[in-house]
Coordinates of C-alpha atoms in Angstrom, one line a residue:
M138 CA -33.6 -11.3 3.4
A139 CA -31.7 -11.7 0.2
K140 CA -30.3 -8.3 -1.2
N141 CA -28.8 -8.2 -5.0
M142 CA -25.2 -7.3 -6.0
I143 CA -24.2 -4.9 -8.4
I144 CA -20.7 -5.0 -9.9
G145 CA -19.0 -2.5 -12.3
Q146 CA -15.7 -2.2 -14.1
S147 CA -13.6 1.4 -14.6
G148 CA -10.6 2.7 -15.8
G149 CA -8.1 1.0 -18.1
P150 CA -9.0 -2.3 -19.2
T151 CA -6.4 -5.6 -19.0
A152 CA -6.6 -9.1 -20.2
V153 CA -7.7 -10.6 -17.2
I154 CA -10.3 -7.7 -15.8
N155 CA -12.9 -10.0 -17.1
A156 CA -11.8 -13.0 -15.0
S157 CA -12.9 -11.4 -12.0
L158 CA -16.1 -10.1 -13.0
A159 CA -16.0 -14.1 -13.9
G160 CA -15.2 -15.1 -10.3
A161 CA -17.2 -12.4 -8.6
I162 CA -20.4 -13.6 -10.5
D163 CA -20.1 -17.4 -10.0
Y164 CA -19.3 -17.3 -6.4
A165 CA -22.5 -14.7 -6.0
F166 CA -24.5 -17.2 -7.8
R167 CA -23.7 -19.5 -4.8
Y168 CA -25.0 -17.2 -2.0
T169 CA -28.6 -17.1 -1.2
D170 CA -28.3 -14.2 0.3
I171 CA -27.5 -12.8 -3.0
D172 CA -30.6 -13.1 -5.1
T173 CA -29.8 -11.1 -8.6
V174 CA -26.8 -10.3 -9.4
Y175 CA -26.5 -6.8 -11.9
G176 CA -23.8 -5.1 -13.9
M177 CA -23.0 -1.1 -14.4
V178 CA -22.5 -0.7 -18.0
H179 CA -19.5 2.0 -18.1
G180 CA -19.0 1.9 -14.5
I181 CA -20.5 4.6 -12.1
Q182 CA -21.5 6.8 -14.5
G183 CA -23.5 4.0 -16.3
L184 CA -25.5 3.7 -13.0
L185 CA -26.0 7.3 -13.1
E186 CA -27.9 6.8 -16.3
D187 CA -29.3 4.0 -15.7
N188 CA -27.6 1.9 -17.9
V189 CA -27.5 -1.7 -16.1
K190 CA -27.3 -5.0 -16.9
N191 CA -29.0 -8.2 -15.1
L192 CA -25.7 -10.5 -15.5
T193 CA -28.0 -13.5 -13.5
E194 CA -29.9 -13.7 -16.9
H195 CA -26.9 -13.8 -19.0
F196 CA -24.9 -16.0 -16.7
A197 CA -26.9 -18.2 -14.4
N198 CA -26.5 -22.1 -15.0
R199 CA -23.8 -20.7 -18.0
P200 CA -20.7 -21.9 -17.0
S201 CA -19.2 -22.1 -20.5
R202 CA -19.9 -18.8 -21.4
L203 CA -18.5 -17.8 -17.7
N204 CA -15.4 -19.4 -18.5
R205 CA -15.5 -17.8 -22.1
L206 CA -15.9 -14.4 -19.9
S207 CA -12.9 -15.0 -18.0
M208 CA -10.7 -15.7 -21.1
T209 CA -12.3 -12.6 -22.5
P210 CA -10.0 -9.5 -22.9
A211 CA -10.7 -5.9 -22.1
M212 CA -14.3 -5.1 -20.3
F213 CA -17.5 -7.1 -20.8
L214 CA -19.4 -4.2 -18.8
G215 CA -17.3 -1.7 -20.4
S216 CA -15.5 1.5 -19.0
C217 CA -15.7 5.0 -17.3
R218 CA -13.1 7.7 -16.6
F219 CA -15.3 9.4 -13.6
K220 CA -14.3 10.9 -11.0
L221 CA -16.6 11.4 -8.1
S222 CA -17.3 15.2 -7.3
G223 CA -17.8 14.9 -3.8
D224 CA -21.2 16.6 -4.4
K225 CA -24.1 15.5 -2.0
D226 CA -26.3 15.5 -5.3
E227 CA -24.1 13.2 -7.1
Y228 CA -24.5 10.3 -4.5
E229 CA -27.7 10.8 -3.6
R230 CA -28.5 10.4 -7.2
I231 CA -26.0 7.4 -6.9
I232 CA -28.0 5.9 -3.4
K233 CA -31.0 6.3 -5.4
A234 CA -30.3 4.4 -8.3
L235 CA -28.5 1.6 -6.2
K236 CA -31.7 1.5 -4.3
K237 CA -34.1 1.0 -7.2
Y238 CA -32.6 -2.4 -7.8
D239 CA -32.8 -3.1 -4.0
I240 CA -28.7 -3.3 -3.6
G241 CA -27.3 -4.6 -0.9
Y242 CA -23.4 -5.2 -2.5
F243 CA -21.7 -2.9 -4.7
L244 CA -18.5 -4.2 -5.9
Y245 CA -15.6 -2.1 -8.0
I246 CA -12.8 -3.7 -10.5
G247 CA -10.3 -0.7 -11.0
G248 CA -7.5 0.8 -10.2
N249 CA -6.2 4.0 -8.2
D250 CA -8.5 5.8 -9.5
S251 CA -11.3 3.6 -9.6
M252 CA -10.4 2.7 -5.8
D253 CA -10.7 6.3 -4.8
T254 CA -14.9 5.6 -5.6
V255 CA -15.2 3.1 -3.5
E256 CA -13.3 5.0 -1.0
K257 CA -15.5 7.5 -1.1
L258 CA -18.8 5.9 -2.0
S259 CA -18.2 3.5 1.5
K260 CA -17.3 6.2 3.6
Y261 CA -21.1 8.5 2.2
V262 CA -22.8 5.2 3.4
E263 CA -21.4 4.3 6.8
E264 CA -21.8 8.0 7.9
N265 CA -25.6 8.2 6.1
D266 CA -25.9 4.8 7.9
I267 CA -26.9 3.1 4.3
D268 CA -26.6 -0.5 4.8
I269 CA -24.5 -1.1 1.3
K270 CA -21.5 -2.7 1.7
V271 CA -19.1 -1.2 -0.6
V272 CA -15.7 -3.6 -1.7
G273 CA -13.2 -3.2 -4.6
I274 CA -11.5 -5.5 -6.8
P275 CA -8.0 -4.6 -7.6
K276 CA -7.0 -4.6 -11.8
T277 CA -3.9 -2.3 -13.5
I278 CA -1.3 -3.7 -16.0
D279 CA 1.0 -0.8 -14.6
N280 CA 1.3 -3.0 -11.3
D281 CA 1.7 0.5 -9.5
L282 CA -1.0 -0.4 -6.4
V283 CA 0.2 0.0 -2.7
G284 CA -1.3 -2.9 -0.7
I285 CA -1.0 -5.8 -3.3
D286 CA 2.1 -8.0 -4.4
H287 CA 1.4 -7.7 -7.9
S288 CA -1.8 -6.3 -9.3
P289 CA -4.3 -8.6 -11.7
G290 CA -3.6 -7.7 -15.6
F291 CA 0.2 -7.3 -15.0
A292 CA 1.7 -10.7 -15.5
S293 CA -0.3 -11.0 -18.2
A294 CA 0.7 -7.7 -20.1
A295 CA 4.8 -8.3 -18.7
K296 CA 4.4 -11.8 -20.6
Y297 CA 3.7 -10.1 -23.7
V298 CA 6.3 -7.1 -23.4
A299 CA 8.5 -10.2 -23.2
L300 CA 7.4 -12.0 -25.9
A301 CA 7.4 -8.6 -28.0
V302 CA 10.8 -8.0 -27.0
R303 CA 12.2 -11.1 -27.8
N304 CA 10.5 -11.3 -31.3
V305 CA 11.2 -8.4 -32.0
T306 CA 15.5 -9.3 -31.5
Y307 CA 15.2 -12.5 -33.5
D308 CA 13.6 -10.6 -36.3
T309 CA 16.3 -8.2 -36.1
A310 CA 19.0 -10.3 -35.6
I311 CA 19.2 -11.5 -39.2
Y312 CA 21.2 -8.5 -40.3
S313 CA 24.6 -7.4 -40.6
S314 CA 24.0 -3.9 -40.8
K315 CA 23.6 -1.5 -37.4
S316 CA 20.2 -0.9 -36.1
V317 CA 18.8 0.1 -32.5
H318 CA 15.2 -0.8 -32.2
I319 CA 13.4 2.0 -29.3
I320 CA 10.2 -0.2 -27.5
E321 CA 8.1 1.8 -25.5
A322 CA 5.8 -0.1 -22.9
M323 CA 3.1 1.4 -20.9
G324 CA 4.2 2.5 -17.2
R325 CA 3.5 6.8 -16.5
D326 CA 4.8 6.5 -13.0
A327 CA 6.3 3.7 -12.6
G328 CA 8.3 1.1 -14.9
W329 CA 7.4 -2.2 -14.1
L330 CA 5.9 -3.5 -17.3
A331 CA 8.9 -1.9 -18.9
A332 CA 11.0 -3.8 -16.4
A333 CA 9.4 -6.9 -17.4
S334 CA 11.3 -7.0 -20.6
V335 CA 14.2 -8.7 -18.9
L336 CA 12.1 -11.8 -19.3
S337 CA 12.9 -11.7 -22.9
R338 CA 16.7 -12.9 -21.8
D339 CA 18.3 -17.0 -21.7
S340 CA 20.9 -18.8 -22.5
K341 CA 20.2 -17.5 -26.5
N342 CA 19.3 -13.8 -26.0
V343 CA 21.1 -10.9 -24.5
A344 CA 18.3 -8.7 -25.4
P345 CA 17.0 -5.6 -24.6
H346 CA 20.3 -4.6 -24.2
L347 CA 19.3 -1.5 -22.6
I348 CA 16.5 -1.1 -20.3
Y349 CA 14.9 2.9 -18.8
L350 CA 12.0 3.4 -16.1
P351 CA 10.9 6.7 -14.7
E352 CA 12.3 6.2 -11.1
V353 CA 15.9 7.1 -12.9
A354 CA 15.7 10.5 -13.8
F355 CA 16.7 9.9 -17.8
S356 CA 19.6 11.9 -19.7
V357 CA 19.7 12.0 -23.3
E358 CA 23.0 12.6 -23.2
K359 CA 23.6 9.3 -21.3
F360 CA 21.2 7.5 -23.6
I361 CA 23.5 8.1 -27.0
G362 CA 26.2 7.2 -25.2
D363 CA 25.1 3.7 -23.8
V364 CA 23.9 3.0 -27.2
K365 CA 27.1 3.9 -28.7
R366 CA 28.7 1.4 -26.9
K367 CA 26.1 -1.3 -27.4
L368 CA 26.4 -0.8 -30.9
E369 CA 30.5 -1.2 -30.9
E370 CA 29.2 -5.5 -28.9
Y371 CA 25.7 -5.9 -31.1
N372 CA 24.9 -5.1 -34.8
S373 CA 20.9 -5.3 -33.1
V374 CA 20.8 -3.3 -30.4
I375 CA 16.9 -3.5 -28.5
V376 CA 16.2 -0.8 -25.8
V377 CA 12.8 -0.7 -23.9
V378 CA 11.6 2.2 -22.0
S379 CA 8.7 3.4 -20.0
E380 CA 6.5 6.1 -21.5
G381 CA 6.7 8.2 -18.2
I382 CA 10.8 8.9 -18.2
R383 CA 11.4 11.6 -17.4
D384 CA 14.6 14.3 -17.2
E385 CA 16.5 15.6 -13.7
N386 CA 14.0 18.0 -13.5
G387 CA 10.5 15.6 -13.2
E388 CA 9.6 16.9 -17.1
Y389 CA 8.4 13.7 -19.2
I390 CA 10.3 14.0 -22.2
S391 CA 7.1 13.2 -24.8
A392 CA 4.7 15.4 -22.9
K393 CA 2.1 17.0 -25.0
G394 CA 2.8 20.8 -23.7
D395 CA 0.3 21.5 -20.8
M396 CA -3.0 18.4 -22.0
V397 CA -4.0 16.6 -18.9
D398 CA -6.5 14.0 -18.9
K399 CA -9.9 14.2 -16.4
F400 CA -8.0 12.5 -13.3
G401 CA -4.7 15.1 -14.0
H402 CA -2.7 13.2 -15.1
K403 CA -0.2 14.5 -18.2
M404 CA -0.4 13.5 -21.6
L405 CA 2.2 11.7 -23.2
S406 CA 3.0 11.7 -27.3
G407 CA 5.5 8.7 -27.2
A408 CA 9.2 8.3 -25.7
S409 CA 9.8 6.3 -28.2
A410 CA 9.5 8.5 -30.9
Y411 CA 11.3 11.1 -29.5
L412 CA 14.0 9.1 -28.9
Q413 CA 13.9 7.8 -32.4
E414 CA 14.3 11.5 -33.8
V415 CA 17.0 11.7 -31.2
V416 CA 19.4 8.6 -32.4
E417 CA 18.8 9.0 -36.5
E418 CA 20.2 12.8 -35.4
Q419 CA 23.5 11.5 -33.2
I420 CA 24.1 8.1 -34.4
G421 CA 22.9 7.7 -38.0
C422 CA 22.0 4.2 -38.0
K423 CA 19.1 2.1 -38.6
V424 CA 16.6 3.0 -35.6
R425 CA 12.9 2.1 -35.5
S426 CA 10.3 2.8 -32.8
L427 CA 8.0 0.7 -31.3
E428 CA 5.2 1.6 -29.3
L429 CA 3.4 -1.6 -28.0
S430 CA 0.3 0.7 -26.9
V431 CA -2.9 -0.4 -26.1
L432 CA -1.7 -4.4 -27.7
Q433 CA 0.4 -5.1 -24.6
R434 CA -2.9 -5.2 -22.5
S435 CA -5.4 -6.6 -24.8
A436 CA -3.6 -9.4 -25.5
G437 CA -5.6 -12.2 -23.9
H438 CA -4.6 -14.7 -26.4
T439 CA -1.1 -14.7 -24.2
A440 CA -2.4 -14.4 -21.0
S441 CA -0.9 -15.4 -18.1
L442 CA -2.8 -18.5 -16.6
T443 CA -1.4 -17.6 -13.0
D444 CA -2.9 -14.1 -13.7
I445 CA -6.5 -15.4 -14.9
T446 CA -6.4 -17.6 -11.7
E447 CA -5.6 -14.7 -9.4
A448 CA -7.8 -12.4 -10.8
Q449 CA -11.0 -14.9 -10.6
N450 CA -9.6 -16.1 -7.0
L451 CA -10.0 -11.6 -6.4
G452 CA -12.9 -11.4 -7.2
I453 CA -14.7 -14.3 -5.1
Y454 CA -12.5 -13.3 -2.4
A455 CA -14.5 -9.9 -2.6
V456 CA -18.3 -11.2 -2.8
K457 CA -17.0 -13.1 0.1
A458 CA -16.2 -10.1 2.2
A459 CA -19.3 -8.1 1.2
V460 CA -21.9 -10.8 2.2
A461 CA -19.4 -11.0 5.5
G462 CA -20.2 -7.5 6.7
E463 CA -17.0 -5.8 5.1
S464 CA -17.1 -2.5 3.7
G465 CA -14.5 0.2 2.5
V466 CA -12.1 -2.4 1.8
F467 CA -10.4 -4.1 -1.5
S468 CA -9.6 -7.8 -2.2
T469 CA -5.9 -8.2 -2.2
L470 CA -3.5 -11.0 -1.8
R471 CA 0.3 -11.5 -0.7
R472 CA 3.2 -13.9 -1.6
I473 CA 4.2 -16.3 1.0
S474 CA 6.3 -18.3 -1.0
N475 CA 8.2 -18.3 -4.5
A476 CA 9.5 -21.9 -4.3
P477 CA 6.8 -23.4 -4.6
Y478 CA 4.8 -20.0 -5.4
A479 CA 2.2 -19.3 -3.4
V480 CA 0.0 -16.7 -2.4
E481 CA -2.8 -15.7 0.1
Y482 CA -5.5 -13.6 -0.1
Y483 CA -7.2 -11.6 2.2
T484 CA -9.0 -7.9 2.8
E485 CA -7.3 -4.1 3.0
K486 CA -8.1 -1.0 3.6
V487 CA -9.5 0.9 0.6
S488 CA -8.0 4.3 2.1
V489 CA -4.3 2.6 1.3
V490 CA -4.6 2.1 -2.1
A491 CA -7.0 5.0 -3.3
N492 CA -4.5 7.7 -5.4
A493 CA -1.3 6.2 -4.3
I494 CA 1.4 5.0 -6.5
K495 CA 3.8 2.2 -6.1
R496 CA 6.9 2.7 -7.6
F497 CA 9.2 0.4 -9.0
P498 CA 12.2 -0.4 -5.9
R499 CA 15.2 1.6 -6.6
Q500 CA 17.3 -0.7 -5.3
W501 CA 16.4 -3.3 -8.2
I502 CA 17.9 -1.3 -10.8
N503 CA 21.5 -0.9 -11.6
D504 CA 23.9 2.0 -10.9
E505 CA 23.7 3.4 -14.3
G506 CA 20.5 3.6 -14.4
N507 CA 20.0 1.6 -17.8
D508 CA 19.2 -2.1 -16.5
V509 CA 17.3 -4.1 -14.1
T510 CA 18.7 -6.3 -11.7
D511 CA 18.1 -10.4 -11.1
D512 CA 15.4 -9.1 -8.1
M513 CA 13.1 -8.2 -11.3
I514 CA 13.3 -11.6 -12.6
E515 CA 12.6 -13.7 -9.3
Y516 CA 10.1 -11.7 -8.8
I517 CA 8.0 -11.8 -12.0
K518 CA 8.5 -15.1 -13.3
P519 CA 6.1 -17.2 -11.3
L520 CA 3.8 -14.6 -12.0
V521 CA 4.4 -15.6 -16.4
K522 CA 3.8 -19.0 -16.0
G523 CA 0.5 -21.5 -17.4
V524 CA -1.0 -21.1 -20.4
A525 CA -4.6 -20.4 -20.3
Q526 CA -6.5 -22.9 -22.3
I527 CA -8.6 -20.4 -24.4
P528 CA -11.6 -21.4 -26.5
Y529 CA -11.0 -21.0 -30.3
R530 CA -13.2 -21.0 -33.6
D531 CA -12.3 -20.8 -36.9
G532 CA -8.5 -20.7 -35.5
L533 CA -9.0 -17.4 -33.4
P534 CA -10.1 -16.9 -30.1
D535 CA -13.5 -17.2 -29.6
Y536 CA -14.4 -14.3 -26.6
V537 CA -17.4 -13.0 -25.0
N538 CA -19.3 -11.0 -27.2
V539 CA -18.9 -7.4 -26.6
S540 CA -19.6 -5.7 -29.3
Y541 CA -22.9 -4.3 -27.7
L542 CA -21.4 -1.7 -26.0
D543 CA -20.4 -0.3 -29.4
N544 CA -23.8 -0.6 -30.7
K545 CA -26.7 1.5 -29.2
K546 CA -28.9 -0.8 -31.3
Q547 CA -27.6 -4.2 -31.1
E548 CA -29.2 -5.9 -28.0
Y549 CA -27.0 -8.5 -26.5
S550 CA -26.7 -12.2 -27.8
D551 CA -23.9 -14.7 -27.5
R552 CA -23.7 -18.1 -29.0
K553 CA -23.5 -19.5 -26.1

């Protein structure tokens, strides 16, 4: 007898997380074992509030809409940052909600913390002999997930970071006066995104001149010395830093006191802004800080086609695994070749990824701790290739409508 599937999105958005959603939905429509596909609006929190959307009604027999969904950044179903407490009553409420919709397959798209939800829920249903398969689908722009060669969302964000650095480089190169631009990329605990800025370099451009990652202790004194030496050689110096750079004591240089988020993560206030003040005070040249912030994860118009394709495939593989009876796993990929670039898909126990962090390899950072090696270039080049055929309307990307998430009174509608 066919069961229904429910899927949700959680954590921070990416430019391709909806591609995983579209891949999973589209593939689920092909299975006779799956009847209706539902979506949790605002993740597990929305499920507990009975905020559930019938995705079959919105996307069945609408390939054009599904294609636009795969090209739409952010999260069509909305997000949450909800950590399961482990309370028995909470689990019972979740199971009650799932049984209401006759759910046999539970899929959750997210990062480290979201995979913690997948792990806990899969253990609960197994221990209580509940026939619901729980499968995770990975995503994060930080590329810090264990058990996967690279995370969906990272390549598109990395491409945006490299583009931003190259554009700033051209903008600043026209002046003869000395200047420093400090560009801050996301990356609380791992420096993958800041490291990706190395792609900006080519035969015509050496910027970024300096790159600093959380994996190496940051020294303000050494930073000033590095910048001064570069200013002797160049009029315009471009520096890229991870938001999570920290000193030799492990303290973030941009932490907001003792403030933490719901998952206990330290809240950061801006490494680039702090370093701007330092350069102004100790060097005195023109200096600007540029925090890429949410732009690097929301730039659907520059998304990597490779990233979109792999995100779709991971959504598809998760449905395959669930229907095959797997639970407590997440869909993942391994690289099997760089030339030509190729990956293979499989599943891994979700306990491998839940709450774990994959850091940038120290051997890919130079001895001075202010740049990355060619290993990073070889690793990331294949990931940013390909230009997605984003649908445009009136000169701007024609994304799927998600405004219903921000307006409780608005019913969902879309032009196609």
